[in-house]
Amino acid sequence: MEYCNKCGNKLTEKECVNCGISEGMIAYCENCDEFKFPMYNVAVSAVICNPDFSKILLIQQYGRPKNILVAGYVNKGENLEHALIREIKEEVGLDVIDFKFNASSYYEKSNTLICNFIVRAKNENYSLTTEVDTANWFTIEKSKEAIYKGSLAEKFYNLAIEKIQSCYN
């Protein structure tokens, strides 16, 4: 951010200190006397498990033959939990029994903070929408082989599998 979104003045950088802890150099508008914190998109993604946590649902989208996780943007005014349930329903038509936060990561390519959850679906009866090309349930072993290697989806997946295996097996 180079200019203030409120008054249009050129921003400078100033150290931001709260409660004696430095947040580092942050964009600052001298005219408004305000720090201007970075803005980014927010999205959710899901490691979707069947009811007994023995299978993982992976999808392919946009004509790409790579197995990834269900994901989507959080709408303005929407909380993470609602976005998660909405995206799962929109993309694969599944109802959610429960979910637990897994991890988050900033994805620079789209300037997005992605919040990932471990989700337990009510059943395995997914239905595809126009947003998804294919979807398949994989056993834990097969899903390790199938997930898109080197992707953020794989990073979230690996963290989730550790938690699933320690809590549910």
Short mmCIF file of C-alpha atoms in Angstrom, two decimals:
data_model
loop_
_atom_site.label_atom_id
_atom_site.label_comp_id
_atom_site.label_asym_id
_atom_site.label_seq_id
_atom_site.Cartn_x
_atom_site.Cartn_y
_atom_site.Cartn_z
CA MET A 1 0.00 0.00 0.00
CA GLU A 2 1.55 3.29 -1.12
CA TYR A 3 -1.24 5.81 -0.44
CA CYS A 4 -3.78 6.24 2.35
CA ASN A 5 -7.15 4.72 1.44
CA LYS A 6 -8.86 7.41 3.52
CA CYS A 7 -7.21 10.73 2.51
CA GLY A 8 -4.93 9.82 -0.41
CA ASN A 9 -1.68 11.05 1.19
CA LYS A 10 1.53 9.16 0.53
CA LEU A 11 2.24 6.71 3.35
CA THR A 12 5.48 6.49 5.30
CA GLU A 13 6.71 3.64 7.48
CA LYS A 14 6.70 3.90 11.24
CA GLU A 15 7.37 1.39 13.98
CA CYS A 16 4.14 0.25 15.56
CA VAL A 17 4.43 -0.59 19.27
CA ASN A 18 1.50 -2.00 21.24
CA CYS A 19 1.82 -2.85 24.95
CA GLY A 20 5.59 -2.60 24.64
CA ILE A 21 5.73 -5.14 21.80
CA SER A 22 6.89 -4.03 18.37
CA GLU A 23 4.80 -5.09 15.38
CA GLY A 24 7.60 -3.87 13.13
CA MET A 25 7.54 -1.17 10.49
CA ILE A 26 3.98 -0.53 9.34
CA ALA A 27 2.58 1.84 6.70
CA TYR A 28 1.52 5.08 8.41
CA CYS A 29 -0.52 8.11 7.31
CA GLU A 30 0.78 11.27 8.98
CA ASN A 31 -2.30 13.24 7.87
CA CYS A 32 -4.80 10.80 9.45
CA ASP A 33 -2.38 9.88 12.27
CA GLU A 34 -3.18 6.18 11.68
CA PHE A 35 -1.33 2.98 10.93
CA LYS A 36 -2.51 1.29 7.73
CA PHE A 37 -2.26 -2.45 8.22
CA PRO A 38 -1.96 -4.77 5.22
CA MET A 39 -5.20 -6.03 3.71
CA TYR A 40 -5.70 -9.45 2.15
CA ASN A 41 -8.38 -11.89 1.11
CA VAL A 42 -9.55 -14.64 3.46
CA ALA A 43 -10.46 -18.15 2.36
CA VAL A 44 -11.31 -21.49 3.94
CA SER A 45 -10.24 -24.97 2.90
CA ALA A 46 -11.29 -28.36 4.18
CA VAL A 47 -9.78 -31.78 4.71
CA ILE A 48 -13.14 -33.57 4.40
CA CYS A 49 -13.36 -36.97 6.11
CA ASN A 50 -16.10 -39.56 5.96
CA PRO A 51 -17.99 -40.24 9.23
CA ASP A 52 -15.43 -42.75 10.62
CA PHE A 53 -12.34 -40.80 9.44
CA SER A 54 -11.19 -43.66 7.20
CA LYS A 55 -11.43 -41.73 3.92
CA ILE A 56 -10.61 -38.26 2.60
CA LEU A 57 -12.47 -36.47 -0.21
CA LEU A 58 -10.24 -34.84 -2.84
CA ILE A 59 -11.45 -32.81 -5.80
CA GLN A 60 -10.21 -31.61 -9.17
CA GLN A 61 -11.23 -28.22 -10.59
CA TYR A 62 -10.84 -25.95 -13.60
CA GLY A 63 -9.65 -28.70 -15.94
CA ARG A 64 -6.52 -29.37 -13.87
CA PRO A 65 -5.73 -33.03 -13.15
CA LYS A 66 -4.50 -32.33 -9.61
CA ASN A 67 -6.23 -33.60 -6.47
CA ILE A 68 -6.81 -30.75 -4.04
CA LEU A 69 -9.03 -29.79 -1.10
CA VAL A 70 -12.39 -28.03 -1.22
CA ALA A 71 -11.73 -24.32 -0.72
CA GLY A 72 -13.32 -20.94 -1.28
CA TYR A 73 -13.34 -17.29 -0.30
CA VAL A 74 -15.02 -15.89 2.78
CA ASN A 75 -17.62 -13.31 1.75
CA LYS A 76 -17.78 -9.85 3.30
CA GLY A 77 -19.68 -10.08 6.60
CA GLU A 78 -19.38 -13.88 6.72
CA ASN A 79 -17.56 -15.79 9.45
CA LEU A 80 -15.14 -18.66 8.78
CA GLU A 81 -17.51 -21.33 10.04
CA HIS A 82 -20.37 -20.28 7.77
CA ALA A 83 -18.04 -19.96 4.77
CA LEU A 84 -16.68 -23.45 5.42
CA ILE A 85 -20.10 -25.09 5.53
CA ARG A 86 -21.32 -23.04 2.54
CA GLU A 87 -18.30 -23.89 0.36
CA ILE A 88 -18.59 -27.62 1.12
CA LYS A 89 -22.32 -27.57 0.29
CA GLU A 90 -21.71 -25.49 -2.89
CA GLU A 91 -18.86 -27.60 -4.23
CA VAL A 92 -19.70 -31.18 -3.23
CA GLY A 93 -23.20 -31.05 -1.71
CA LEU A 94 -22.19 -32.63 1.60
CA ASP A 95 -23.64 -31.88 5.03
CA VAL A 96 -21.16 -31.40 7.87
CA ILE A 97 -21.38 -33.22 11.22
CA ASP A 98 -18.55 -31.30 12.85
CA PHE A 99 -15.25 -29.59 12.16
CA LYS A 100 -12.10 -28.44 13.91
CA PHE A 101 -9.54 -25.79 12.99
CA ASN A 102 -6.39 -27.36 11.53
CA ALA A 103 -3.97 -24.63 10.38
CA SER A 104 -3.67 -21.41 8.42
CA SER A 105 -1.21 -20.13 5.86
CA TYR A 106 -0.74 -17.01 3.78
CA TYR A 107 -0.86 -17.71 0.04
CA GLU A 108 1.07 -14.92 -1.66
CA LYS A 109 0.00 -15.74 -5.22
CA SER A 110 -3.58 -14.57 -4.50
CA ASN A 111 -2.82 -12.40 -1.42
CA THR A 112 -5.00 -14.70 0.67
CA LEU A 113 -4.95 -15.98 4.24
CA ILE A 114 -6.27 -19.54 4.01
CA CYS A 115 -7.79 -21.10 7.13
CA ASN A 116 -7.99 -24.87 6.97
CA PHE A 117 -10.33 -27.16 8.89
CA ILE A 118 -10.67 -30.90 9.46
CA VAL A 119 -14.29 -31.67 8.60
CA ARG A 120 -16.41 -34.77 9.21
CA ALA A 121 -19.12 -35.23 6.59
CA LYS A 122 -22.50 -36.74 7.45
CA ASN A 123 -22.06 -39.39 4.73
CA GLU A 124 -20.07 -40.15 1.58
CA ASN A 125 -22.85 -39.19 -0.87
CA TYR A 126 -21.33 -36.15 -2.55
CA SER A 127 -22.83 -34.46 -5.59
CA LEU A 128 -20.80 -32.42 -8.04
CA THR A 129 -21.62 -28.87 -9.03
CA THR A 130 -20.28 -26.78 -11.90
CA GLU A 131 -17.41 -25.64 -9.63
CA VAL A 132 -15.88 -29.14 -9.42
CA ASP A 133 -14.78 -31.41 -12.29
CA THR A 134 -14.38 -34.61 -10.27
CA ALA A 135 -14.35 -35.75 -6.65
CA ASN A 136 -13.28 -39.04 -5.11
CA TRP A 137 -13.05 -40.59 -1.67
CA PHE A 138 -9.60 -42.02 -0.98
CA THR A 139 -8.41 -44.17 1.90
CA ILE A 140 -5.83 -42.44 4.08
CA GLU A 141 -3.02 -44.39 2.35
CA LYS A 142 -4.29 -43.69 -1.17
CA SER A 143 -4.99 -40.03 -0.41
CA LYS A 144 -1.33 -39.53 0.59
CA GLU A 145 -0.37 -40.65 -2.91
CA ALA A 146 -3.16 -38.73 -4.66
CA ILE A 147 -2.90 -35.23 -3.13
CA TYR A 148 -1.17 -32.59 -5.30
CA LYS A 149 2.50 -32.77 -4.28
CA GLY A 150 4.22 -29.60 -3.11
CA SER A 151 0.93 -27.72 -2.78
CA LEU A 152 -0.55 -25.84 0.15
CA ALA A 153 -3.32 -28.47 0.03
CA GLU A 154 -0.67 -31.13 0.75
CA LYS A 155 0.72 -29.09 3.66
CA PHE A 156 -2.75 -28.77 5.24
CA TYR A 157 -3.49 -32.42 4.45
CA ASN A 158 -0.30 -33.66 6.17
CA LEU A 159 -1.02 -31.65 9.32
CA ALA A 160 -4.60 -32.94 9.37
CA ILE A 161 -3.60 -36.58 8.91
CA GLU A 162 -1.23 -36.35 11.91
CA LYS A 163 -4.10 -35.02 14.05
CA ILE A 164 -6.64 -37.52 12.72
CA GLN A 165 -4.34 -40.49 13.32
CA SER A 166 -3.45 -39.38 16.85
CA CYS A 167 -7.04 -38.53 17.88
CA TYR A 168 -9.25 -41.00 16.04
CA ASN A 169 -7.16 -44.15 15.64
#
